[in-house]
Coordinates of C-alpha atoms in Angstrom, one line a residue:
M1 CA 129.2 -22.0 0.4
N2 CA 128.3 -18.7 0.7
Y3 CA 125.4 -17.5 3.6
S4 CA 123.5 -13.8 4.5
E5 CA 124.3 -12.7 7.2
K6 CA 120.4 -13.0 8.3
V7 CA 121.2 -17.4 7.6
N8 CA 124.0 -17.7 9.5
K9 CA 122.1 -15.1 12.8
M10 CA 119.6 -18.3 12.4
H11 CA 118.8 -21.0 14.2
C12 CA 120.0 -24.0 13.0
V13 CA 116.5 -26.4 13.2
A14 CA 116.6 -30.1 11.9
Q15 CA 114.7 -30.8 9.9
G16 CA 112.9 -34.7 10.9
V17 CA 111.9 -37.2 8.7
K18 CA 114.0 -37.5 5.8
H19 CA 111.8 -37.4 2.2
E20 CA 112.8 -39.5 -0.4
N21 CA 112.8 -38.4 -4.2
A22 CA 109.0 -40.6 -5.8
P23 CA 110.7 -43.8 -7.8
I24 CA 109.8 -44.0 -11.7
P25 CA 109.6 -47.0 -13.4
E26 CA 112.8 -47.5 -15.7
E27 CA 112.6 -51.1 -17.9
G28 CA 111.0 -53.6 -15.7
K29 CA 112.7 -51.9 -11.7
W30 CA 111.0 -49.1 -9.5
V31 CA 114.1 -46.6 -9.7
N32 CA 114.7 -44.0 -7.0
A33 CA 116.9 -41.8 -9.5
K34 CA 120.0 -38.9 -8.5
E35 CA 121.6 -39.3 -11.0
I36 CA 122.4 -39.1 -14.3
K37 CA 123.0 -42.5 -14.8
D38 CA 119.8 -44.0 -13.0
I39 CA 117.9 -43.6 -16.4
S40 CA 117.4 -45.3 -19.1
G41 CA 114.2 -46.1 -21.4
L42 CA 113.5 -46.2 -24.5
T43 CA 111.6 -42.9 -25.8
H44 CA 110.2 -39.9 -28.2
G45 CA 110.0 -36.7 -28.3
I46 CA 108.6 -34.3 -30.5
G47 CA 110.1 -31.0 -31.4
W48 CA 108.6 -28.4 -33.7
C49 CA 110.7 -25.0 -34.6
A50 CA 110.5 -21.2 -34.5
P51 CA 108.2 -20.8 -37.5
Q52 CA 106.7 -24.2 -36.6
Q53 CA 107.7 -25.4 -40.7
G54 CA 109.1 -28.2 -40.1
A55 CA 108.6 -30.7 -37.0
C56 CA 111.0 -33.6 -35.1
K57 CA 110.2 -37.1 -33.9
L58 CA 113.4 -37.7 -32.2
T59 CA 113.5 -41.4 -30.2
L60 CA 116.3 -42.0 -27.7
N61 CA 117.6 -45.8 -26.3
I62 CA 119.1 -44.5 -23.0
K63 CA 121.0 -47.4 -21.3
N64 CA 122.4 -45.6 -17.2
G65 CA 121.9 -42.3 -18.7
I66 CA 123.6 -42.5 -22.0
I67 CA 122.0 -43.1 -25.2
E68 CA 123.2 -45.6 -27.0
E69 CA 120.9 -45.7 -30.5
A70 CA 119.3 -42.2 -31.9
L71 CA 116.7 -42.3 -34.4
V72 CA 116.1 -38.6 -35.6
E73 CA 113.5 -38.1 -37.6
T74 CA 111.9 -35.0 -39.5
I75 CA 109.6 -33.4 -42.5
G76 CA 108.1 -30.4 -43.2
C77 CA 111.9 -28.5 -43.9
S78 CA 114.8 -29.6 -46.1
G79 CA 117.2 -27.7 -43.4
M80 CA 115.8 -29.7 -40.9
T81 CA 116.9 -33.0 -42.5
H82 CA 120.3 -32.0 -43.1
S83 CA 120.6 -30.6 -39.5
A84 CA 118.9 -33.8 -38.9
A85 CA 122.3 -35.9 -40.4
M86 CA 124.6 -34.3 -37.9
A87 CA 121.9 -35.0 -35.1
G88 CA 122.4 -38.5 -35.3
E89 CA 126.5 -37.9 -35.5
I90 CA 126.2 -36.0 -32.1
L91 CA 124.4 -37.8 -30.1
P92 CA 125.2 -41.4 -29.8
G93 CA 127.4 -41.6 -26.7
K94 CA 126.8 -38.3 -24.7
T95 CA 125.1 -37.5 -21.4
I96 CA 120.8 -37.2 -21.7
L97 CA 121.6 -34.1 -19.6
E98 CA 124.6 -33.5 -22.1
A99 CA 122.8 -33.9 -25.6
L100 CA 119.6 -31.2 -23.9
N101 CA 122.7 -28.9 -23.6
T102 CA 124.1 -29.3 -27.4
D103 CA 123.6 -27.2 -29.8
L104 CA 121.3 -30.3 -32.0
V105 CA 121.8 -27.7 -35.4
C106 CA 118.1 -27.7 -35.1
D107 CA 115.4 -26.1 -32.8
A108 CA 112.9 -28.6 -33.9
I109 CA 115.5 -31.1 -33.0
N110 CA 116.5 -29.4 -29.6
T111 CA 112.7 -28.9 -29.2
A112 CA 112.3 -33.1 -29.1
M113 CA 115.2 -33.5 -27.2
R114 CA 113.8 -31.0 -24.2
E115 CA 110.4 -32.4 -24.4
L116 CA 112.2 -36.0 -24.8
F117 CA 114.4 -35.6 -21.3
L118 CA 110.9 -33.9 -19.8
Q119 CA 108.7 -37.4 -19.9
I120 CA 112.3 -40.2 -19.7
V121 CA 113.0 -37.9 -16.8
Y122 CA 109.4 -39.3 -15.1
G123 CA 109.2 -41.8 -16.3
R124 CA 107.0 -41.2 -18.8
S125 CA 109.1 -44.1 -21.3
Q126 CA 107.9 -46.5 -23.9
S127 CA 109.7 -49.5 -22.0
A128 CA 109.5 -48.1 -18.6
F129 CA 108.1 -51.3 -17.9
S130 CA 109.8 -54.0 -19.9
E131 CA 111.5 -56.2 -18.0
D132 CA 115.4 -54.9 -19.2
G133 CA 114.3 -52.6 -21.8
L134 CA 114.8 -52.5 -24.7
S135 CA 117.9 -54.0 -26.7
I136 CA 119.9 -51.8 -29.3
G137 CA 118.2 -51.4 -32.0
S138 CA 114.8 -51.0 -31.6
G139 CA 114.7 -48.1 -32.5
L140 CA 115.4 -49.5 -35.8
D141 CA 112.5 -51.6 -36.0
D142 CA 110.7 -49.0 -35.3
L143 CA 110.7 -48.1 -39.1
G144 CA 109.4 -51.6 -40.4
K145 CA 110.2 -53.4 -43.8
G146 CA 111.9 -51.3 -46.1
T147 CA 114.1 -49.1 -43.4
R148 CA 111.5 -45.9 -44.3
S149 CA 109.7 -43.1 -42.0
Q150 CA 105.7 -43.6 -42.2
V151 CA 104.8 -40.5 -43.8
G152 CA 101.5 -38.8 -44.4
T153 CA 101.2 -36.3 -46.7
I154 CA 97.1 -35.5 -48.3
Y155 CA 96.7 -31.8 -50.1
T156 CA 93.4 -30.3 -50.1
T157 CA 91.5 -27.4 -51.3
K158 CA 88.2 -26.5 -51.2
A159 CA 87.4 -25.8 -55.1
K160 CA 88.6 -29.8 -56.2
G161 CA 88.8 -31.7 -52.7
P162 CA 90.9 -34.1 -51.0
R163 CA 94.3 -35.8 -52.8
Y164 CA 96.2 -38.7 -51.4
L165 CA 99.5 -38.3 -51.9
E166 CA 101.6 -40.3 -49.2
L167 CA 99.7 -42.5 -46.3
A168 CA 101.9 -45.7 -43.9
E169 CA 101.4 -48.2 -47.1
G170 CA 103.8 -46.3 -49.6
Y171 CA 103.6 -43.5 -52.4
I172 CA 100.1 -43.0 -53.8
T173 CA 100.2 -43.2 -57.3
D174 CA 96.5 -43.6 -58.1
I175 CA 93.0 -43.2 -55.6
G176 CA 89.6 -44.2 -57.1
L177 CA 87.2 -42.7 -57.3
D178 CA 83.1 -43.3 -56.7
E179 CA 80.4 -42.2 -58.4
N180 CA 80.7 -39.1 -56.3
N181 CA 83.1 -39.1 -56.5
E182 CA 83.8 -39.9 -53.1
I183 CA 87.5 -41.9 -52.9
I184 CA 87.2 -45.6 -52.4
G185 CA 90.2 -46.5 -51.9
Y186 CA 94.3 -45.9 -53.8
K187 CA 96.9 -47.5 -55.1
Y188 CA 100.4 -47.4 -53.8
V189 CA 103.9 -48.3 -54.2
N190 CA 105.7 -49.2 -50.7
L191 CA 109.2 -47.2 -51.8
G192 CA 111.6 -48.9 -49.7
K193 CA 110.7 -52.9 -50.8
M194 CA 111.0 -51.0 -54.0
M195 CA 114.3 -49.9 -53.7
E196 CA 114.6 -53.4 -51.9
N197 CA 114.4 -55.5 -55.5
I198 CA 115.8 -52.4 -57.6
K199 CA 119.1 -53.5 -54.8
K200 CA 119.4 -56.7 -55.9
G201 CA 118.4 -56.3 -59.4
M202 CA 115.2 -56.6 -60.0
E203 CA 114.1 -54.0 -63.3
P204 CA 112.8 -50.6 -61.9
M205 CA 109.2 -51.0 -63.6
E206 CA 109.2 -54.7 -62.7
A207 CA 110.8 -53.3 -59.0
I208 CA 107.4 -50.8 -59.2
E209 CA 104.9 -53.9 -59.6
A210 CA 106.5 -55.9 -57.1
A211 CA 106.0 -53.3 -54.6
A212 CA 102.7 -52.3 -55.5
G213 CA 99.6 -53.2 -54.2
K214 CA 95.7 -51.5 -53.7
Y215 CA 93.5 -50.2 -50.5
G216 CA 89.6 -50.2 -49.8
R217 CA 87.9 -51.0 -52.8
F218 CA 90.3 -49.3 -55.4
D219 CA 88.9 -52.6 -57.8
E220 CA 84.9 -50.7 -57.0
A221 CA 85.8 -47.0 -58.3
V222 CA 83.9 -45.5 -61.8
K223 CA 87.3 -43.5 -62.1
V224 CA 91.0 -43.8 -61.4
I225 CA 92.9 -40.5 -61.2
D226 CA 96.7 -39.5 -60.5
P227 CA 96.8 -36.9 -57.7
R228 CA 99.3 -35.2 -58.0
E229 CA 98.2 -34.7 -62.0
E230 CA 94.7 -34.4 -62.0

């Protein structure tokens, strides 16, 4: 290591008290993290691309600095969804530092990795106070029944008002209106359940009905419309 001439001529002064770095909460323990292998936890990061036409939610389950599980969810950009497929192959087995310095193909996924890294090295993880952390597979459990991301899609105009297209329950097939033309409920199809029904041999229309449900005061609607056609 090279020192400047000015530093070389300085008198050596003892630093005195050794100030340790602050411990962070990790999987039910307080850890004095000094190396990448000291980092464990499950957490999420949200990223966006430069033109902000798409976004990514990245979930990683990290054990001893190594990414053991990855969930990549994207919205708004067709190219990003294909980039997510590549990121899903790249991430497992890497340390979080390697992943931070790896091109994950899409700006939004790279940004999500950066945001996630910042959170987890500061101890802001979903599993910070969970003894022994969350098991590998917890990211998959987040998707719930049907193994699909929860998506909300609402389209609206000043002239014609709002259209609910997809919500947490699923794909919206009909919205119910009251006498003032205000939305009071909707009918939906859970696409994950529908596909599971079809894979089990159920006829498509029967599978749709079996996966359908209603929300709100749909049965009291004065008028029912298809939000994509009417």
